[in-house]
mmCIF file of C-alpha atoms in Angstrom:
data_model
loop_
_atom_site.group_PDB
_atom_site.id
_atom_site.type_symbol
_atom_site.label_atom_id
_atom_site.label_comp_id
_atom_site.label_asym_id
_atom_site.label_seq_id
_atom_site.Cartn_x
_atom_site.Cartn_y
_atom_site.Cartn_z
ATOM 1 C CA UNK A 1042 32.112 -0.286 -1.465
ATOM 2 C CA UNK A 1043 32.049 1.737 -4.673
ATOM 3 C CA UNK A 1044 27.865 2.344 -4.436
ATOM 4 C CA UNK A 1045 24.939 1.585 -2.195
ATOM 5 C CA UNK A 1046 21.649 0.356 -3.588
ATOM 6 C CA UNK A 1047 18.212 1.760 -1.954
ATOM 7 C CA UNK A 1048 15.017 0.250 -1.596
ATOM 8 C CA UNK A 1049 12.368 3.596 -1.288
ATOM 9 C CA UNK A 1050 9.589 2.728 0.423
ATOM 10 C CA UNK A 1051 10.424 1.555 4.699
ATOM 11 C CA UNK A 1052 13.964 2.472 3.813
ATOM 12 C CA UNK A 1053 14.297 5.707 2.266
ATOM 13 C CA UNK A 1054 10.973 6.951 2.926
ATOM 14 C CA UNK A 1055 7.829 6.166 4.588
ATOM 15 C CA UNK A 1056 4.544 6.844 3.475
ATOM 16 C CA UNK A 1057 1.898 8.357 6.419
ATOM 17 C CA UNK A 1058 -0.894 6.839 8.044
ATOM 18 C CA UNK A 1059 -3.720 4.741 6.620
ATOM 19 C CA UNK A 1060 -6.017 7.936 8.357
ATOM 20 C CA UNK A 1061 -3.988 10.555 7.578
ATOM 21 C CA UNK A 1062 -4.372 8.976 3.896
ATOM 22 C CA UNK A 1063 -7.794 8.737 4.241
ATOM 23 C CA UNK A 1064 -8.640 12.196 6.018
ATOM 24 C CA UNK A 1065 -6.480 13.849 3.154
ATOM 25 C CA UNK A 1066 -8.423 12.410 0.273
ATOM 26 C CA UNK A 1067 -12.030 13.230 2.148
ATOM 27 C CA UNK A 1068 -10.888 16.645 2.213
ATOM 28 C CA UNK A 1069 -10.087 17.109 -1.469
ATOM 29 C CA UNK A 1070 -13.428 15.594 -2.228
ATOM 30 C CA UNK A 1071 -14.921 18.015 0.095
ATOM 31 C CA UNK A 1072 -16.547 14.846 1.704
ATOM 32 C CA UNK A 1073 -16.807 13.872 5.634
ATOM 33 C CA UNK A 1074 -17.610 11.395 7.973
ATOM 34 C CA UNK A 1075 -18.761 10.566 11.322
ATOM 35 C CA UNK A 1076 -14.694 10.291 13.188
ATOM 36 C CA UNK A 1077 -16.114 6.990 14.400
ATOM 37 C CA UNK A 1078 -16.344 5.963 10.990
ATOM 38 C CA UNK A 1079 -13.518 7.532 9.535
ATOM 39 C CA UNK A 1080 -11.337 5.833 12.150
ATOM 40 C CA UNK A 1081 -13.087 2.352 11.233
ATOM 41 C CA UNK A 1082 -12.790 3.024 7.823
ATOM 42 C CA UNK A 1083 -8.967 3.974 7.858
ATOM 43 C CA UNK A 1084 -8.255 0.397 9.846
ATOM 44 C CA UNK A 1085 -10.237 -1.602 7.269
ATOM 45 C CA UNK A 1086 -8.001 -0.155 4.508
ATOM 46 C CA UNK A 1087 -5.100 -0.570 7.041
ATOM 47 C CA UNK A 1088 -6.246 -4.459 7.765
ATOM 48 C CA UNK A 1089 -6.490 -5.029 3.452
ATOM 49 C CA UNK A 1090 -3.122 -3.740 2.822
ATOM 50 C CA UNK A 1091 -4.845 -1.310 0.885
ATOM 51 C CA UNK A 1092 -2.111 1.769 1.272
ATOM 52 C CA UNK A 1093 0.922 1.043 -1.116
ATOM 53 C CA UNK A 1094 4.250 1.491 0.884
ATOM 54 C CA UNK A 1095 2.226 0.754 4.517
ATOM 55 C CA UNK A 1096 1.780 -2.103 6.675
ATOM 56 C CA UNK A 1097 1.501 -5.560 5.294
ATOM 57 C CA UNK A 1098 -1.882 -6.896 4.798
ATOM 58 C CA UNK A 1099 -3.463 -8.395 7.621
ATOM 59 C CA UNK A 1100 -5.988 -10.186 5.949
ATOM 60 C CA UNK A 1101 -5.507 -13.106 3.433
ATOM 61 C CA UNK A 1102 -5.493 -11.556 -0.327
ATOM 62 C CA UNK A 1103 -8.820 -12.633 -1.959
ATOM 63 C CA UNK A 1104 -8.771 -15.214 -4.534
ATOM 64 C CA UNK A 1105 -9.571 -13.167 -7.217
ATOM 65 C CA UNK A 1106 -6.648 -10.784 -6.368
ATOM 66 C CA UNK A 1107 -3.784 -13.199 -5.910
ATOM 67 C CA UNK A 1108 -2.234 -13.800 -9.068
ATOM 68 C CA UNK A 1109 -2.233 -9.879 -9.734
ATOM 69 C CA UNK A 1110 -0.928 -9.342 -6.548
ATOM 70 C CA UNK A 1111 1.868 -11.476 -7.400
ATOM 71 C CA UNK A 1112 2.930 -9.432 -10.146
ATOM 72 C CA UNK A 1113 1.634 -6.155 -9.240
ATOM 73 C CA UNK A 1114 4.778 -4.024 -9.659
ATOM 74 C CA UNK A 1115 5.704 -4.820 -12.996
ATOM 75 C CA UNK A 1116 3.248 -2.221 -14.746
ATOM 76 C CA UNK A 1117 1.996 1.128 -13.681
ATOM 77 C CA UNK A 1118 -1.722 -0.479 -14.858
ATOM 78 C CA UNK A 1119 -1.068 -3.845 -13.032
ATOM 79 C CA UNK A 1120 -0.157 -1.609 -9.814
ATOM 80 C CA UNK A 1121 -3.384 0.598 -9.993
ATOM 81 C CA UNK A 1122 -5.480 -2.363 -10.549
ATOM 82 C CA UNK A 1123 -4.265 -4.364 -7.613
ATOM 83 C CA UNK A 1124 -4.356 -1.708 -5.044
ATOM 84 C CA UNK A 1125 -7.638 0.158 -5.854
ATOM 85 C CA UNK A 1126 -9.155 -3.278 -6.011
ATOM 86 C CA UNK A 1127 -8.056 -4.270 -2.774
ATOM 87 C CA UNK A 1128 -9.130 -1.015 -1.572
ATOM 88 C CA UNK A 1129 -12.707 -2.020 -3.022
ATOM 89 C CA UNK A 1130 -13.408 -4.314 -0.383
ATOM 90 C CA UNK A 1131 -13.637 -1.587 2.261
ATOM 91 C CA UNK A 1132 -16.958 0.788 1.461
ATOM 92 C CA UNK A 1133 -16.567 4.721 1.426
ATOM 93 C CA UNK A 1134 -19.022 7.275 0.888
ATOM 94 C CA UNK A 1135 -18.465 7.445 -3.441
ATOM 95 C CA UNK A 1136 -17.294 4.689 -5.050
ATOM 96 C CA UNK A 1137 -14.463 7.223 -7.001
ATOM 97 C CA UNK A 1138 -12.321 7.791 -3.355
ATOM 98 C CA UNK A 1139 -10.593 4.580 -3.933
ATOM 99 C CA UNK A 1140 -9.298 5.725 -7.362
ATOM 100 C CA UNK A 1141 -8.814 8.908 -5.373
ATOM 101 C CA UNK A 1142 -6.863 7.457 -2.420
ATOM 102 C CA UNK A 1143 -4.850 5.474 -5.141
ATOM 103 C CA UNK A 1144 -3.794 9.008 -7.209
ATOM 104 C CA UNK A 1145 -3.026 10.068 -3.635
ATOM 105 C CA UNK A 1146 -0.128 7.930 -2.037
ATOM 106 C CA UNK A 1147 1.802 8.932 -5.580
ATOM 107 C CA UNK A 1148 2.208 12.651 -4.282
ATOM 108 C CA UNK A 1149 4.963 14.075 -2.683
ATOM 109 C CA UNK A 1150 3.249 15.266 0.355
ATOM 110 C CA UNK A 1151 1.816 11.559 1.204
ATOM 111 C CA UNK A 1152 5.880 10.484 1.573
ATOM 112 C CA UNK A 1153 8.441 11.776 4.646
ATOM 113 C CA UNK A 1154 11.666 10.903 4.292
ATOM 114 C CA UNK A 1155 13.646 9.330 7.438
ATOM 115 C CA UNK A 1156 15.400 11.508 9.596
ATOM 116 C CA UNK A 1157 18.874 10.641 8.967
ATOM 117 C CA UNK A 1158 18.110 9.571 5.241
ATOM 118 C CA UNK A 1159 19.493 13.157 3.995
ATOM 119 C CA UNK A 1160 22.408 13.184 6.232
ATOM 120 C CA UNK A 1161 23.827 9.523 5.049
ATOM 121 C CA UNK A 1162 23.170 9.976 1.301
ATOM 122 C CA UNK A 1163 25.205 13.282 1.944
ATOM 123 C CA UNK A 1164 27.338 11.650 3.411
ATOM 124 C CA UNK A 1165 27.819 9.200 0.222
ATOM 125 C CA UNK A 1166 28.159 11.733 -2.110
ATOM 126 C CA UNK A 1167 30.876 12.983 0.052
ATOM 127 C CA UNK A 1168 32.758 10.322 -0.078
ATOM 128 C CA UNK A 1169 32.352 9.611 -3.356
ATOM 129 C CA UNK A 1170 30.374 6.441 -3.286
ATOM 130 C CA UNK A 1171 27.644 6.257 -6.273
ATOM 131 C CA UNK A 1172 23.632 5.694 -4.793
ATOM 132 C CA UNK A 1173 21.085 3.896 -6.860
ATOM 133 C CA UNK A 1174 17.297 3.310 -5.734
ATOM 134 C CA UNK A 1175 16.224 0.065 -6.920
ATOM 135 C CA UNK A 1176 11.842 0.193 -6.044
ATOM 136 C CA UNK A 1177 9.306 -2.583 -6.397
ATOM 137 C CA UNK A 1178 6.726 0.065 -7.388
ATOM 138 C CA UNK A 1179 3.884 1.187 -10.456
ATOM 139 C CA UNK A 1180 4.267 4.849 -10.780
ATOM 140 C CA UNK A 1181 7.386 7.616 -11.081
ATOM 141 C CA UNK A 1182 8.813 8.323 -7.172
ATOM 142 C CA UNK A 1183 11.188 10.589 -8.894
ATOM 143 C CA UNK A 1184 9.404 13.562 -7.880
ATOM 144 C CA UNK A 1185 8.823 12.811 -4.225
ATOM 145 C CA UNK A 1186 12.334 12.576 -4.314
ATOM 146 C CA UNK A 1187 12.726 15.906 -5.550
ATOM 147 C CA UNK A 1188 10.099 17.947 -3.345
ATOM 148 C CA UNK A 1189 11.897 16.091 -0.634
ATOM 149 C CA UNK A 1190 15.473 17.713 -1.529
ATOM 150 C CA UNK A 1191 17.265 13.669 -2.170
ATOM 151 C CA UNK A 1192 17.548 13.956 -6.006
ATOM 152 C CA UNK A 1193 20.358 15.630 -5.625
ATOM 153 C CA UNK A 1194 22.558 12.619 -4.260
ATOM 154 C CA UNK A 1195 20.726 9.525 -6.650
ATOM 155 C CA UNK A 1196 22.692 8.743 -9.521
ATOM 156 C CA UNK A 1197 20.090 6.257 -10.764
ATOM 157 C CA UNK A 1198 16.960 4.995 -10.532
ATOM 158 C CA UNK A 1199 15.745 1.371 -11.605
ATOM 159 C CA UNK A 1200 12.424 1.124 -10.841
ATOM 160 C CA UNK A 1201 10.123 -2.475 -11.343
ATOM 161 C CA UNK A 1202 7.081 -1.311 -13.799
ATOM 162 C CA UNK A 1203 9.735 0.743 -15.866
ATOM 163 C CA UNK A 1204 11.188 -2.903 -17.096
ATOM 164 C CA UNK A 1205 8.776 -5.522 -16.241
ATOM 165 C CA UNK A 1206 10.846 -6.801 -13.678
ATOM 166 C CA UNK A 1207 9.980 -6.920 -9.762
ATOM 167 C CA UNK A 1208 12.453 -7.404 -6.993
ATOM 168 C CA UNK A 1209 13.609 -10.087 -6.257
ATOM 169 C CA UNK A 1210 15.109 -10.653 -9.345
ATOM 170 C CA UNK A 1211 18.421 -10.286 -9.950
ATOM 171 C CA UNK A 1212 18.239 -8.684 -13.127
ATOM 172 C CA UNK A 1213 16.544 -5.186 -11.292
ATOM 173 C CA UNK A 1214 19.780 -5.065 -9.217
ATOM 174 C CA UNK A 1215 22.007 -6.231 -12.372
ATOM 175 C CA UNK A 1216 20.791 -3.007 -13.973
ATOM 176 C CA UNK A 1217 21.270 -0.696 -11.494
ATOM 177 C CA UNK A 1218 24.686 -1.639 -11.201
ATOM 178 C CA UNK A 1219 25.227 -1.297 -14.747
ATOM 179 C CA UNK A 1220 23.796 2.032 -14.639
ATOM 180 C CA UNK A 1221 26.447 2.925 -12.330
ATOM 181 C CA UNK A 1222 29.207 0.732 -13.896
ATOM 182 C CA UNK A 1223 30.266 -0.968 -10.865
ATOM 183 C CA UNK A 1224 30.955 -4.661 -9.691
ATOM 184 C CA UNK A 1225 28.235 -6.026 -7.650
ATOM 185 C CA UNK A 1226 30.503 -7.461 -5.547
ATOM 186 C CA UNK A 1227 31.678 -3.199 -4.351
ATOM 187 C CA UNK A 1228 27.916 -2.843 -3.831
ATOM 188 C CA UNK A 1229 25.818 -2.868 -0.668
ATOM 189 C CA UNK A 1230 21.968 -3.019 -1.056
ATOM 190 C CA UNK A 1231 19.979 -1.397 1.601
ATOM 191 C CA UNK A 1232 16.134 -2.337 2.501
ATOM 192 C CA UNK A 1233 13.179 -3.499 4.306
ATOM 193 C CA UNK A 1234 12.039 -6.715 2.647
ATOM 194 C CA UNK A 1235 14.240 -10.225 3.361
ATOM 195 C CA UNK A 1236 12.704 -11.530 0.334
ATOM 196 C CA UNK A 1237 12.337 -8.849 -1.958
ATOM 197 C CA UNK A 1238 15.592 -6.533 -1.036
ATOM 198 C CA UNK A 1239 17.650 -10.147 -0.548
ATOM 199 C CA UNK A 1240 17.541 -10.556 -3.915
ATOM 200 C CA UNK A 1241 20.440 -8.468 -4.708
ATOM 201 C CA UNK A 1242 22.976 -11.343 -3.155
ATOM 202 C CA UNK A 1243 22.370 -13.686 -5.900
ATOM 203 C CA UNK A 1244 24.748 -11.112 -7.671
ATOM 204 C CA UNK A 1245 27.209 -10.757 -4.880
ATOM 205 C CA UNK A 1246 26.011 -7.882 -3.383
ATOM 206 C CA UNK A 1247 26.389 -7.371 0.498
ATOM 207 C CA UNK A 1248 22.491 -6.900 2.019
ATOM 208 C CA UNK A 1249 21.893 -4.491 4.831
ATOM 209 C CA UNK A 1250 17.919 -4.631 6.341
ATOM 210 C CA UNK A 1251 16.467 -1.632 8.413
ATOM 211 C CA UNK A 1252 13.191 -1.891 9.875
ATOM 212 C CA UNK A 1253 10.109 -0.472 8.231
ATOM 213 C CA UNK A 1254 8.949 1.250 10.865
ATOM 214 C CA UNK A 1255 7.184 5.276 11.155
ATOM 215 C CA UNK A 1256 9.507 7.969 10.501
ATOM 216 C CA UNK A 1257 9.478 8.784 14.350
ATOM 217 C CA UNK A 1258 10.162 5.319 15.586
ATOM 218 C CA UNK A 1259 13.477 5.154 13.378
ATOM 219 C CA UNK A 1260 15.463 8.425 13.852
ATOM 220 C CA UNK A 1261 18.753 6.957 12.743
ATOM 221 C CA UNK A 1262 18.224 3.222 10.891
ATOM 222 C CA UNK A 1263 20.141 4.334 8.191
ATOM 223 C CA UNK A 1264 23.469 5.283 9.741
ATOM 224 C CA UNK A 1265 24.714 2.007 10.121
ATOM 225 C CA UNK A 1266 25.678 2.021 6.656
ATOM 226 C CA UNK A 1267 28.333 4.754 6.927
ATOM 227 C CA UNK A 1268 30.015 2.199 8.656
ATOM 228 C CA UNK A 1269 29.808 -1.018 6.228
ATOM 229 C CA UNK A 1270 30.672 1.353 3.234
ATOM 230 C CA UNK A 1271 34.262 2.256 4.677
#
């Protein structure tokens, strides 16, 4: 393989918990609640899908939401729209913490990289082999990458609102490969989502999935592809 593609979010990194999310933002607004109804209030958001980057909506996606959820990582103003109105549907004490919880999971400190996700890319960069993140996403992870120490081994990132383009499209894996001037066919793309991440074999790539899973419930899901890059 002459590079390895990475999804970010349930591959790379993981963002924390619907409460912790919650707590955090309550805090900054110098607001509380009752833990009873924190706790209920965290597991509403959690049921809504209303944390980018966190577990999958348990709850059907309300009418009036599901054609912008379709396409809600092709802008940075689609993205905000369809999350903080999702979010909507679960009250909170002022009607500005959704925007608030929103501005939130695009900070470094909301994001924890994987245990052995510094080690492998390393361990790329060692060898020589070129690393691209390739994000369904609305807003610049760049920096979480950098508080986090990982800049340092991404050659490029392609991310979905910067081109209007969502995974999984072909064309979002087409140019990261460009970017690093290499065959798709040398290329191995690395993520969470069958759908989304399986995109990237319409070009030839090889597809690896890990699970998306808390940081301490997958210490070493990424080594596996030290071994298909050799």
């Amino acid at each position: 393989m002459a590079a390895v593609l990475f999804d970010f979010s349930g591959t790379l990194f993981r963002i924390e918990s619907s409460e912790s999310w919650l707590r955090a933002v309550l805090a900054e607004a110098g607001l509380s609640l009752p833990e009873r109804e924190l706790l209920r209030a965290a597991q509403a958001l959690e049921r809504v899908g209303a944390l980018p980057g966190g577990t999958s909506a348990m709850e059907p996606v309300p009418d009036e939401f599901a054609s912008l959820w379709e396409i809600r990582d092709q802008s940075a103003e689609l993205h905000r729209a369809a999350y903080t109105g999702i979010a909507r549907q679960v009250p909170l004490p002022d009607p500005a913490l959704h925007d608030a919880l929103y501005d939130r999971h695009m900070t470094p400190a909301a994001w924890a990289p994987y245990p052995d996700a510094v080690e492998v890319l390393r361990a790329l960069r060692e060898r020589g082999i070129a690393v691209g993140v390739v994000s369904n996403i609305g807003w610049d992870l760049r920096p979480v990458f950098r508080e986090h120490g990982l800049d340092t081994y991404v050659d490029t990132y392609v991310l979905s609102y910067e081109h209007g383009i969502q995974k999984p499209d072909p064309r979002l894996f087409e140019t990261a490969c460009t970017a690093l001037d290499v065959d798709p066919r040398d290329v191995l793309m690395v993520g969470d989502d069958r759908r989304a991440d399986g995109g990237a074999a319409a070009l030839g790539c090889a597809v690896h999935f890990v699970d998306h899973l808390p940081t301490t419930q997958r210490p070493d899901g990424l080594r596996p592809v030290l071994d298909l890059v050799c």
